[in-house]
Coordinates of C-alpha atoms in Angstrom, one line a residue:
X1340 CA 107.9 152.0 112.2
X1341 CA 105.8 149.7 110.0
X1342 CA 107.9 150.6 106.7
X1343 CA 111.3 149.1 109.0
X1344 CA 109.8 145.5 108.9
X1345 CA 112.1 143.5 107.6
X1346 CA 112.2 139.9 107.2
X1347 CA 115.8 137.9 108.2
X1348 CA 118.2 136.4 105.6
X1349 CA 117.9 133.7 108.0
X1350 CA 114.4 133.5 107.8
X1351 CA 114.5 133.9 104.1
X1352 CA 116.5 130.8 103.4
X1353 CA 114.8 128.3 105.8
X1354 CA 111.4 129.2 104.0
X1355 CA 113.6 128.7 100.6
X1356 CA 114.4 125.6 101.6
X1357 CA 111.1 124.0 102.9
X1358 CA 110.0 125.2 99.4
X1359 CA 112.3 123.6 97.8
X1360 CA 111.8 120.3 99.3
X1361 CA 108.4 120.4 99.1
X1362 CA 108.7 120.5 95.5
X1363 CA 111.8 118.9 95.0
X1364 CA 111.2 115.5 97.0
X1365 CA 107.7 114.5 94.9
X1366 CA 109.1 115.5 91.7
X1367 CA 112.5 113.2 91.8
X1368 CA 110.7 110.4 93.6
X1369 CA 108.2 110.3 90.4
X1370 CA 110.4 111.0 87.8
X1371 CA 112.9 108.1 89.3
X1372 CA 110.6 105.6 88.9
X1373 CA 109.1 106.5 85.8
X1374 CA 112.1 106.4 84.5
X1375 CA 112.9 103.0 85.9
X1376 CA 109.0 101.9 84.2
X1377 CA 107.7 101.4 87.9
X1378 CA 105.2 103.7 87.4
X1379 CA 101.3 103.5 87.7
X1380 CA 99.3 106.7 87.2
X1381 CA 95.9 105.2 87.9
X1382 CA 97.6 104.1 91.5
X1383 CA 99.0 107.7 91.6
X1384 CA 95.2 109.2 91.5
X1385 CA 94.1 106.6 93.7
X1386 CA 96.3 107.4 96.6
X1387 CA 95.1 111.1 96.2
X1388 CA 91.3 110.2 96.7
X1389 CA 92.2 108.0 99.1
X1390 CA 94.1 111.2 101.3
X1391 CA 91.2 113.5 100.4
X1392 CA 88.8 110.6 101.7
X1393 CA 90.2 109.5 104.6
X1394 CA 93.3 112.1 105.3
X1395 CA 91.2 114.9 105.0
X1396 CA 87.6 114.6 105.1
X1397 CA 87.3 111.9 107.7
X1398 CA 89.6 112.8 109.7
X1399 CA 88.9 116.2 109.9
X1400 CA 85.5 115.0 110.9
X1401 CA 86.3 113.5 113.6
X1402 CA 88.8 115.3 114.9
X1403 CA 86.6 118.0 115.4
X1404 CA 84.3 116.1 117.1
X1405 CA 87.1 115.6 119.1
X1406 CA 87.7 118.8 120.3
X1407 CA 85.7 118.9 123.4
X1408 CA 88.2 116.3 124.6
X1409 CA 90.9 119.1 124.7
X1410 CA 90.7 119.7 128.5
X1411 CA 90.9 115.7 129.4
X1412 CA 94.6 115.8 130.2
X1413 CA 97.7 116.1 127.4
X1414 CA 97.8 112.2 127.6
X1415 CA 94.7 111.3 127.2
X1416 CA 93.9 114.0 124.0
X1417 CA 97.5 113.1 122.2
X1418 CA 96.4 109.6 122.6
X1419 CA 93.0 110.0 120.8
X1420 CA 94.1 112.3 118.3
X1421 CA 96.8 110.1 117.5
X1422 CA 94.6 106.9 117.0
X1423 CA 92.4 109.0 115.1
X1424 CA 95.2 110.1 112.7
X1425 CA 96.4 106.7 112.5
X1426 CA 93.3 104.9 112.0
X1427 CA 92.2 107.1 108.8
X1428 CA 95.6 106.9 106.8
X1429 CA 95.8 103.0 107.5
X1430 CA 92.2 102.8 106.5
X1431 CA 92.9 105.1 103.6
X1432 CA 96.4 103.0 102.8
X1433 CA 94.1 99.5 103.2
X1434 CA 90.9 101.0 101.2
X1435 CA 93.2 102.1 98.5
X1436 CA 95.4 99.2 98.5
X1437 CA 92.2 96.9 98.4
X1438 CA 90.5 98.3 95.5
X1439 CA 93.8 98.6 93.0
X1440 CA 94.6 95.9 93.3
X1441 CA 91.2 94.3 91.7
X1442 CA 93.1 95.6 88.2
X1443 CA 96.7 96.2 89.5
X1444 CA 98.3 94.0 91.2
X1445 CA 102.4 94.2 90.4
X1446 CA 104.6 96.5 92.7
X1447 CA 104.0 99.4 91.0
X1448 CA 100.9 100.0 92.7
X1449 CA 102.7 100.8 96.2
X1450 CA 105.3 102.8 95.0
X1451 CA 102.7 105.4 92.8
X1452 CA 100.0 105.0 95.6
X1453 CA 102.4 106.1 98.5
X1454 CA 103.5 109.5 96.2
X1455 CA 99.6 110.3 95.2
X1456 CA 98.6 109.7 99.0
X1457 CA 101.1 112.9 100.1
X1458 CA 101.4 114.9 97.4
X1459 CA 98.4 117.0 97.7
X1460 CA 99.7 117.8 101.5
X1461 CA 103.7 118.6 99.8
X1462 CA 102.7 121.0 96.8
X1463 CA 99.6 123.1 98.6
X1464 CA 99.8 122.6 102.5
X1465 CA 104.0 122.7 102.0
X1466 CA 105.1 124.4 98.6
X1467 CA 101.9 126.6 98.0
X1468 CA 101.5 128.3 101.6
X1469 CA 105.4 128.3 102.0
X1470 CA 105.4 130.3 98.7
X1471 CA 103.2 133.0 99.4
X1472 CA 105.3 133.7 102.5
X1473 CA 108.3 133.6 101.0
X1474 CA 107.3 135.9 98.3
X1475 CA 105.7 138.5 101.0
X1476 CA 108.9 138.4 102.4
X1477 CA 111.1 139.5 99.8
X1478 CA 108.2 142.0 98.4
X1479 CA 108.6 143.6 102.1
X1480 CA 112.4 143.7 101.9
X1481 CA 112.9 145.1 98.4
X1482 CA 110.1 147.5 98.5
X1483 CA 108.8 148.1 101.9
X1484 CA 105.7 146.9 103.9
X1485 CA 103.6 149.4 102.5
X1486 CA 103.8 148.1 98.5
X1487 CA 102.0 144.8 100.2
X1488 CA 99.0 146.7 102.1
X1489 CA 97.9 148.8 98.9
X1490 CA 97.4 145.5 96.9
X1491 CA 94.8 145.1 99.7
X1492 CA 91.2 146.9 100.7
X1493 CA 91.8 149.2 104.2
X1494 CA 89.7 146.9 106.0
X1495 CA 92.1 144.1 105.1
X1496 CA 94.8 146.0 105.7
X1497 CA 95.6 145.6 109.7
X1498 CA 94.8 141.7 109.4
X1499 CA 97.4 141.6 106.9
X1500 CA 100.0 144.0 108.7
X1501 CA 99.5 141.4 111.7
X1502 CA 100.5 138.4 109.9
X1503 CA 103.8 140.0 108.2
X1504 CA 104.5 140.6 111.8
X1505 CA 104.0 137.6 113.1
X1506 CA 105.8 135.6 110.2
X1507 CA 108.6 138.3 110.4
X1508 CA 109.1 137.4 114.2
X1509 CA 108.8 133.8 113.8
X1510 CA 112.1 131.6 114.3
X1511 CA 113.3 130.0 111.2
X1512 CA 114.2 126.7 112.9
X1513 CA 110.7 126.4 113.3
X1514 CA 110.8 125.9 109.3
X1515 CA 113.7 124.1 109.5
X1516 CA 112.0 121.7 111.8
X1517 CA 108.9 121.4 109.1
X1518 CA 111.7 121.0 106.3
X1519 CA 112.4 118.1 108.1
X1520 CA 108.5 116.8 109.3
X1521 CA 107.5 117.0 105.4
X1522 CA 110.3 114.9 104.5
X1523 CA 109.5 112.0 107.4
X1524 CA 105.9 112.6 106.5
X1525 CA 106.4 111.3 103.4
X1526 CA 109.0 108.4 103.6
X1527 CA 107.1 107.0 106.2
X1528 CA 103.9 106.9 104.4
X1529 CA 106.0 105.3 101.1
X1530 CA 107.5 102.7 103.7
X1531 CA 103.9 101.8 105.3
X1532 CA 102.0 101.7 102.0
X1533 CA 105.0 98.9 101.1
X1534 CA 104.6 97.0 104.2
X1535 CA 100.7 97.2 103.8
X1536 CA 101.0 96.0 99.7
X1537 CA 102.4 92.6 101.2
X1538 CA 99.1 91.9 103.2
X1539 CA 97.0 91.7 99.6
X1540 CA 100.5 90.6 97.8
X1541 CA 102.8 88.7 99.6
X1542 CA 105.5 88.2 96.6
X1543 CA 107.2 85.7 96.8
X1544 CA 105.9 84.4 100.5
X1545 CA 102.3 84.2 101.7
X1546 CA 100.3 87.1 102.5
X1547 CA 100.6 88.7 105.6
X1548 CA 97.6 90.6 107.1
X1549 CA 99.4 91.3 110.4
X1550 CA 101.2 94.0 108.0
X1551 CA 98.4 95.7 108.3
X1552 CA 98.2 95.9 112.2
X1553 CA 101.9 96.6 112.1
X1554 CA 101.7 99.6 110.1
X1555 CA 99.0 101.2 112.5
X1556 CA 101.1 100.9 115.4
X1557 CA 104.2 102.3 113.9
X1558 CA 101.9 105.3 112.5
X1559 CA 100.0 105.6 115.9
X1560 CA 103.2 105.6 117.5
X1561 CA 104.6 108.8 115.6
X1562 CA 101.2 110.6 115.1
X1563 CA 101.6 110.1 119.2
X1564 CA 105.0 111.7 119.5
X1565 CA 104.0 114.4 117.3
X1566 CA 100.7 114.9 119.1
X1567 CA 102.4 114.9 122.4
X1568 CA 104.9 117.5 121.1
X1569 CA 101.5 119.9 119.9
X1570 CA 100.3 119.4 123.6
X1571 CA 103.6 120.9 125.0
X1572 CA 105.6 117.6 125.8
X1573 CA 109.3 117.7 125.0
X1574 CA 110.7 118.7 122.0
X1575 CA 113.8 116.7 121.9
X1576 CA 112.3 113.4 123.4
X1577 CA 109.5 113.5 120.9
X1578 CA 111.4 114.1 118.0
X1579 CA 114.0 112.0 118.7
X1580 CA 111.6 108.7 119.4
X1581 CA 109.8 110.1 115.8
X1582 CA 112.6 110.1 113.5
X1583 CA 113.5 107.0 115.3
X1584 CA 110.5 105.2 114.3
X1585 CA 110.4 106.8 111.0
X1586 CA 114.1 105.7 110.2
X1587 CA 113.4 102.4 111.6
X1588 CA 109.4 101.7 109.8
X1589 CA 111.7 102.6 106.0
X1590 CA 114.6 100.0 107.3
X1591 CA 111.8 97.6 107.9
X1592 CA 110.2 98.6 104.6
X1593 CA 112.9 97.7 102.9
X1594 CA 113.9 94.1 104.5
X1595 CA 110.2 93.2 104.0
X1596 CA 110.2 94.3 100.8
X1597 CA 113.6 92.7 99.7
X1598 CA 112.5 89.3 101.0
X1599 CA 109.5 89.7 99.2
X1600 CA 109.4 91.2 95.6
X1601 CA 110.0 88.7 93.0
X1602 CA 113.6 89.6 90.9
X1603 CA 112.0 88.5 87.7
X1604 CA 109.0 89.9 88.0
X1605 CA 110.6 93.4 89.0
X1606 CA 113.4 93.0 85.7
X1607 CA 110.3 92.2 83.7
X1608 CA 108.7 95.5 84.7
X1609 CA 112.0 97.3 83.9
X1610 CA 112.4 96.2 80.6
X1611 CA 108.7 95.7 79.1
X1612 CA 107.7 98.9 80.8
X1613 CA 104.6 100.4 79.2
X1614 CA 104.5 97.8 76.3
X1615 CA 103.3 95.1 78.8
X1616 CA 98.9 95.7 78.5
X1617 CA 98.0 93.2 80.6
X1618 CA 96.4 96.0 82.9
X1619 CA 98.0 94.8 86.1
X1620 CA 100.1 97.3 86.9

């Protein structure tokens, strides 16, 4: 029975996919606006220690220490988790934000910042781990389960056997539906890093530190829907108030940030590019 495993064409091409977004969406967003001269790499490496400060280490912190709370009632843990979430990428978006712009202060800052603070979560948590499923897949189809439990020890082999089970019987609209969650992951953390740039550097209007509180509650409001979700809350409902407030936060994003970036200042970036070493990028 264990060499009939076989993994679904259906299966096959949803994990294709959510690999290829995963690579796909980071690599065009950079090389767009690197190729528009909009580019800040010191910003780009800033938004990853910010995630691996805040979005992982802190928050993984405390969410463990969370974990007692389990048993309060689906309300009351989605709520906590979700303020937890929300709090540590806001404070990660503000702490990053906050220190760049000591050197950097043109839009360029936000745009690299927002890619660097998700990209570790696309390429390994999405690309890498969808990878080495979708290759274990297509090793069991072409040459049978067995050519995947010799590469392994016999102790390791019944662990293993379980999880090409468990992956075989999965739906693939559950990768369908991550497809979709990495892609809102990381527009709306490009659209909140915007709105929260106009609370140091308000363009051409004041800054506005209200930004700030704004882009919590839109972020604890979907880390909420996708909490409740986790705890067994409707599907539907969930998702459809999520990419709701996702669709809405970029919409917003962009208003804010059409009122507010200065035309010269962005035509200046365009065509100087990396020639202008005034080290505010």
């Amino acid at each position: 029975m264990d060499s009939e495993l076989v993994f679904s064409g259906e299966l096959i091409t949803a994990l294709t996919v959510l690999f290829a977004v995963c690579i796909l969406l980071p690599t065009m967003y950079y090389v767009w606006y690197v190729y528009r001269k909009r580019f800040n790499h010191i910003a780009l490496l800033g938004g990853l220690a910010a995630f691996f400060l805040m979005g992982f280490l802190v928050s993984e912190n405390l969410l463990r220490l969370l974990a007692p709370a389990a048993g309060a009632g689906m309300w009351t843990y989605a709520t906590l988790r979700a303020f937890i979430a929300a709090l540590c990428d806001v404070g990660g978006f503000v702490l990053g934000l906050w220190f760049l712009k000591k050197q950097h202060s043109t839009i360029r800052v936000p745009i690299s910042f927002g890619l660097g603070y998700r990209l570790f979560e696309m390429l390994y948590l999405g690309a890498m781990n969808t990878v080495l499923r979708l290759t274990s897949a297509m090793t069991v189809n072409r040459e049978g389960l067995q050519a995947l439990l010799d590469t392994v020890t016999e102790e390791q082999a019944p662990a293993m056997k379980l999880q090409l089970q468990s992956l075989a019987e999965s739906a693939p609209g559950m990768y369908w539906m991550s497809t979709v969650d990495y892609i809102c992951r990381f527009v709306l953390t490009v659209a909140l890093v915007r709105l929260i740039w106009y609370a140091f550097e308000g363009g051409r209007e004041p800054e506005d530190k209200r930004l700030i509180a704004a882009a919590f509650g839109i972020d604890f409001l979907c880390e909420l829907m996708l909490a409740l979700h986790a705890a067994g809350a409707s599907y539907h409902l969930c998702a459809g108030i999520y990419y709701v407030l996702v669709a809405g936060t970029v919409c917003l994003a962009y208003y804010v940030a059409h009122r507010r970036d200065d035309p010269q200042q962005l035509t200046a970036d365009h065509l100087q590019g990396r020639n202008i070493r005034k080290r505010k990028y």
